[in-house]
Amino acid sequence: MIRRLCIIGVGLIGGSLARALRQAGYVREIVGSSRRAEHLQEAVELGVIDRFDTDAARAVQGADMIVVCVPLGAMEQTFRSIAPALASDAVVTDVGSAKARVVTAARAALGARLSCFVPGHPIAGTEKSGVTASFAELYRNRKVILTPLDETDPTATARVQTMWETAGAQVQCMDVEHHDEVLAATSHLPHVLAFQMVDTLARMSDEDEIFRYAAGGFRDFTRIASSDPVMWRDICLANDRAVLKMLERYRSDLDRLAGAIRAGDGAELERVFRNAKAARDRHNDR
Ligand code: NAP
């Protein structure tokens, strides 16, 4: 059981974890921290956290589990603020969507406390943000990837694993680079495509007409273009190498598809669509 959980960044991801652990009776006290007191007051009123402090160093005092749930661009500063204030038995983990940058930030900022840091990433979310969008079931039957470092104390990894399993998730470990490549393909690329597709349509002169006739397919494909632009800016920049690699690959496949349409090559179009449908149907329930 966690004695005192400190969530830094009580939004969709941090708020949902707090709710899940409270619902499971796995935590005695939850302290929140972020920049704006009104957001934290809202989290108290919703019963997500017990109390808060906008000063992260004060918020982590006495906490045995600290989960950093701020945007990627704010990770290093957060680690720097909390490093001198961590309790001797504290475990620190994060939820950032791209791991190499977070690990670089942790190495630079946590110093001698690096061994208590367990990089993590829940593969769960919605296009909404803020504590009002959080819900206890978000992690149920979802995957969480941990990317422990050579320096990470295995006991810290085990404590973070148990915490996520208590929230309903299945935990897997992998190395940082593999995580960033897999997520570039399965999450970062689809978000970039959705954002760009809606932007392309929105810049057409007959935008109103186009969106009026947008059907289910458009809605299915573009739901995630409603996600937080700042968060996705940070993710693309933090995982630039892997995202660019996937974009290049996709661009070359799109060029090939355009070539097939231009050439009236129905067999090639059907081959690609059949292959995609089979893969989608095979993996749909995972
Ligand atoms: P969110 O709902 O916008 O929550 C972000 C929280 O961080 C807010 O409580 C915000 O509160 C706080 N915050 C922002 N800047 C801060 C700073 N400089 N210092 C301290 N607190 C700060 O975002 P989210 O969706 O929960 O995402 C949070 C993290 O989870 C990101 O690192 C993201 O990569 C990762 N993640 C997201 C998803 C997803 O689908 N959404 C999935 C997996 C992982 P204030 O405005 O009061 O500061």
mmCIF file of N, CA and C in Angstrom, residues 1-49:
data_model
loop_
_atom_site.group_PDB
_atom_site.id
_atom_site.type_symbol
_atom_site.label_atom_id
_atom_site.label_comp_id
_atom_site.label_asym_id
_atom_site.label_seq_id
_atom_site.Cartn_x
_atom_site.Cartn_y
_atom_site.Cartn_z
ATOM 1 N N MET A 1 0.837 -1.203 0.000
ATOM 2 C CA MET A 1 0.000 0.000 0.000
ATOM 3 C C MET A 1 0.878 1.262 0.000
ATOM 4 N N ILE A 2 0.409 2.293 -0.685
ATOM 5 C CA ILE A 2 1.165 3.555 -0.724
ATOM 6 C C ILE A 2 0.745 4.415 0.477
ATOM 7 N N ARG A 3 1.755 4.910 1.199
ATOM 8 C CA ARG A 3 1.463 5.740 2.383
ATOM 9 C C ARG A 3 1.014 7.135 1.930
ATOM 10 N N ARG A 4 1.853 7.776 1.146
ATOM 11 C CA ARG A 4 1.499 9.100 0.617
ATOM 12 C C ARG A 4 1.895 9.157 -0.854
ATOM 13 N N LEU A 5 0.879 9.314 -1.706
ATOM 14 C CA LEU A 5 1.095 9.399 -3.151
ATOM 15 C C LEU A 5 1.134 10.874 -3.535
ATOM 16 N N CYS A 6 2.148 11.272 -4.267
ATOM 17 C CA CYS A 6 2.170 12.648 -4.773
ATOM 18 C C CYS A 6 2.051 12.617 -6.290
ATOM 19 N N ILE A 7 1.004 13.251 -6.800
ATOM 20 C CA ILE A 7 0.810 13.338 -8.249
ATOM 21 C C ILE A 7 1.186 14.755 -8.666
ATOM 22 N N ILE A 8 2.187 14.868 -9.513
ATOM 23 C CA ILE A 8 2.552 16.195 -10.020
ATOM 24 C C ILE A 8 1.986 16.309 -11.438
ATOM 25 N N GLY A 9 0.985 17.203 -11.597
ATOM 26 C CA GLY A 9 0.246 17.300 -12.853
ATOM 27 C C GLY A 9 -1.027 16.479 -12.737
ATOM 28 N N VAL A 10 -2.044 17.077 -12.081
ATOM 29 C CA VAL A 10 -3.281 16.322 -11.822
ATOM 30 C C VAL A 10 -4.269 16.576 -12.965
ATOM 31 N N GLY A 11 -3.956 16.015 -14.134
ATOM 32 C CA GLY A 11 -4.823 16.166 -15.301
ATOM 33 C C GLY A 11 -5.517 14.848 -15.612
ATOM 34 N N LEU A 12 -5.699 14.575 -16.915
ATOM 35 C CA LEU A 12 -6.355 13.322 -17.324
ATOM 36 C C LEU A 12 -5.608 12.095 -16.799
ATOM 37 N N ILE A 13 -4.291 12.057 -17.043
ATOM 38 C CA ILE A 13 -3.509 10.854 -16.731
ATOM 39 C C ILE A 13 -3.263 10.740 -15.224
ATOM 40 N N GLY A 14 -2.783 11.811 -14.609
ATOM 41 C CA GLY A 14 -2.511 11.775 -13.168
ATOM 42 C C GLY A 14 -3.786 11.644 -12.351
ATOM 43 N N GLY A 15 -4.822 12.358 -12.760
ATOM 44 C CA GLY A 15 -6.106 12.306 -12.035
ATOM 45 C C GLY A 15 -6.730 10.917 -12.112
ATOM 46 N N SER A 16 -6.618 10.280 -13.272
ATOM 47 C CA SER A 16 -7.208 8.943 -13.431
ATOM 48 C C SER A 16 -6.472 7.923 -12.574
ATOM 49 N N LEU A 17 -5.149 8.059 -12.470
ATOM 50 C CA LEU A 17 -4.390 7.130 -11.626
ATOM 51 C C LEU A 17 -4.778 7.326 -10.149
ATOM 52 N N ALA A 18 -4.870 8.582 -9.734
ATOM 53 C CA ALA A 18 -5.259 8.864 -8.344
ATOM 54 C C ALA A 18 -6.634 8.256 -8.042
ATOM 55 N N ARG A 19 -7.565 8.448 -8.964
ATOM 56 C CA ARG A 19 -8.928 7.906 -8.748
ATOM 57 C C ARG A 19 -8.891 6.383 -8.625
ATOM 58 N N ALA A 20 -8.132 5.735 -9.540
ATOM 59 C CA ALA A 20 -8.095 4.264 -9.555
ATOM 60 C C ALA A 20 -7.489 3.720 -8.266
ATOM 61 N N LEU A 21 -6.411 4.350 -7.805
ATOM 62 C CA LEU A 21 -5.735 3.837 -6.604
ATOM 63 C C LEU A 21 -6.575 4.096 -5.359
ATOM 64 N N ARG A 22 -7.281 5.212 -5.345
ATOM 65 C CA ARG A 22 -8.165 5.479 -4.194
ATOM 66 C C ARG A 22 -9.314 4.469 -4.169
ATOM 67 N N GLN A 23 -9.879 4.246 -5.371
ATOM 68 C CA GLN A 23 -10.998 3.298 -5.464
ATOM 69 C C GLN A 23 -10.565 1.896 -5.007
ATOM 70 N N ALA A 24 -9.301 1.541 -5.284
ATOM 71 C CA ALA A 24 -8.798 0.219 -4.895
ATOM 72 C C ALA A 24 -8.399 0.177 -3.419
ATOM 73 N N GLY A 25 -8.456 1.314 -2.730
ATOM 74 C CA GLY A 25 -8.062 1.363 -1.315
ATOM 75 C C GLY A 25 -6.572 1.147 -1.124
ATOM 76 N N TYR A 26 -5.786 1.537 -2.149
ATOM 77 C CA TYR A 26 -4.353 1.224 -2.146
ATOM 78 C C TYR A 26 -3.501 2.394 -1.654
ATOM 79 N N VAL A 27 -4.136 3.508 -1.313
ATOM 80 C CA VAL A 27 -3.358 4.693 -0.945
ATOM 81 C C VAL A 27 -4.006 5.397 0.244
ATOM 82 N N ARG A 28 -3.130 5.807 1.198
ATOM 83 C CA ARG A 28 -3.681 6.444 2.402
ATOM 84 C C ARG A 28 -3.952 7.935 2.162
ATOM 85 N N GLU A 29 -3.007 8.612 1.509
ATOM 86 C CA GLU A 29 -3.183 10.056 1.285
ATOM 87 C C GLU A 29 -2.667 10.432 -0.102
ATOM 88 N N ILE A 30 -3.378 11.342 -0.785
ATOM 89 C CA ILE A 30 -2.936 11.782 -2.117
ATOM 90 C C ILE A 30 -2.725 13.301 -2.109
ATOM 91 N N VAL A 31 -1.493 13.690 -2.445
ATOM 92 C CA VAL A 31 -1.148 15.111 -2.522
ATOM 93 C C VAL A 31 -0.961 15.464 -3.995
ATOM 94 N N GLY A 32 -1.521 16.592 -4.415
ATOM 95 C CA GLY A 32 -1.373 17.017 -5.809
ATOM 96 C C GLY A 32 -0.492 18.245 -5.926
ATOM 97 N N SER A 33 0.096 18.420 -7.107
ATOM 98 C CA SER A 33 0.846 19.647 -7.374
ATOM 99 C C SER A 33 0.765 19.972 -8.861
ATOM 100 N N SER A 34 0.699 21.254 -9.191
ATOM 101 C CA SER A 34 0.819 21.732 -10.575
ATOM 102 C C SER A 34 0.991 23.237 -10.485
ATOM 103 N N ARG A 35 0.856 23.956 -11.591
ATOM 104 C CA ARG A 35 1.124 25.397 -11.546
ATOM 105 C C ARG A 35 -0.044 26.175 -10.964
ATOM 106 N N ARG A 36 -1.268 25.739 -11.261
ATOM 107 C CA ARG A 36 -2.422 26.599 -10.969
ATOM 108 C C ARG A 36 -3.263 26.039 -9.826
ATOM 109 N N ALA A 37 -3.354 26.858 -8.751
ATOM 110 C CA ALA A 37 -4.082 26.429 -7.550
ATOM 111 C C ALA A 37 -5.545 26.120 -7.865
ATOM 112 N N GLU A 38 -6.147 26.840 -8.824
ATOM 113 C CA GLU A 38 -7.580 26.598 -9.095
ATOM 114 C C GLU A 38 -7.807 25.205 -9.697
ATOM 115 N N HIS A 39 -6.834 24.730 -10.490
ATOM 116 C CA HIS A 39 -6.956 23.363 -11.027
ATOM 117 C C HIS A 39 -6.876 22.336 -9.894
ATOM 118 N N LEU A 40 -5.983 22.612 -8.943
ATOM 119 C CA LEU A 40 -5.778 21.662 -7.838
ATOM 120 C C LEU A 40 -6.965 21.701 -6.883
ATOM 121 N N GLN A 41 -7.525 22.900 -6.685
ATOM 122 C CA GLN A 41 -8.714 23.026 -5.829
ATOM 123 C C GLN A 41 -9.875 22.222 -6.437
ATOM 124 N N GLU A 42 -9.978 22.279 -7.763
ATOM 125 C CA GLU A 42 -11.009 21.506 -8.466
ATOM 126 C C GLU A 42 -10.795 20.002 -8.216
ATOM 127 N N ALA A 43 -9.526 19.586 -8.227
ATOM 128 C CA ALA A 43 -9.207 18.164 -7.991
ATOM 129 C C ALA A 43 -9.583 17.757 -6.567
ATOM 130 N N VAL A 44 -9.414 18.664 -5.615
ATOM 131 C CA VAL A 44 -9.821 18.373 -4.230
ATOM 132 C C VAL A 44 -11.348 18.230 -4.183
ATOM 133 N N GLU A 45 -12.042 19.174 -4.836
ATOM 134 C CA GLU A 45 -13.516 19.140 -4.801
ATOM 135 C C GLU A 45 -14.072 17.890 -5.475
ATOM 136 N N LEU A 46 -13.367 17.389 -6.482
ATOM 137 C CA LEU A 46 -13.808 16.156 -7.159
ATOM 138 C C LEU A 46 -13.423 14.903 -6.369
ATOM 139 N N GLY A 47 -12.660 15.088 -5.275
ATOM 140 C CA GLY A 47 -12.252 13.941 -4.452
ATOM 141 C C GLY A 47 -11.076 13.181 -5.043
ATOM 142 N N VAL A 48 -10.377 13.785 -6.017
ATOM 143 C CA VAL A 48 -9.260 13.098 -6.677
ATOM 144 C C VAL A 48 -8.005 13.141 -5.807
ATOM 145 N N ILE A 49 -7.777 14.301 -5.159
ATOM 146 C CA ILE A 49 -6.627 14.429 -4.245
ATOM 147 C C ILE A 49 -7.143 14.920 -2.892
#
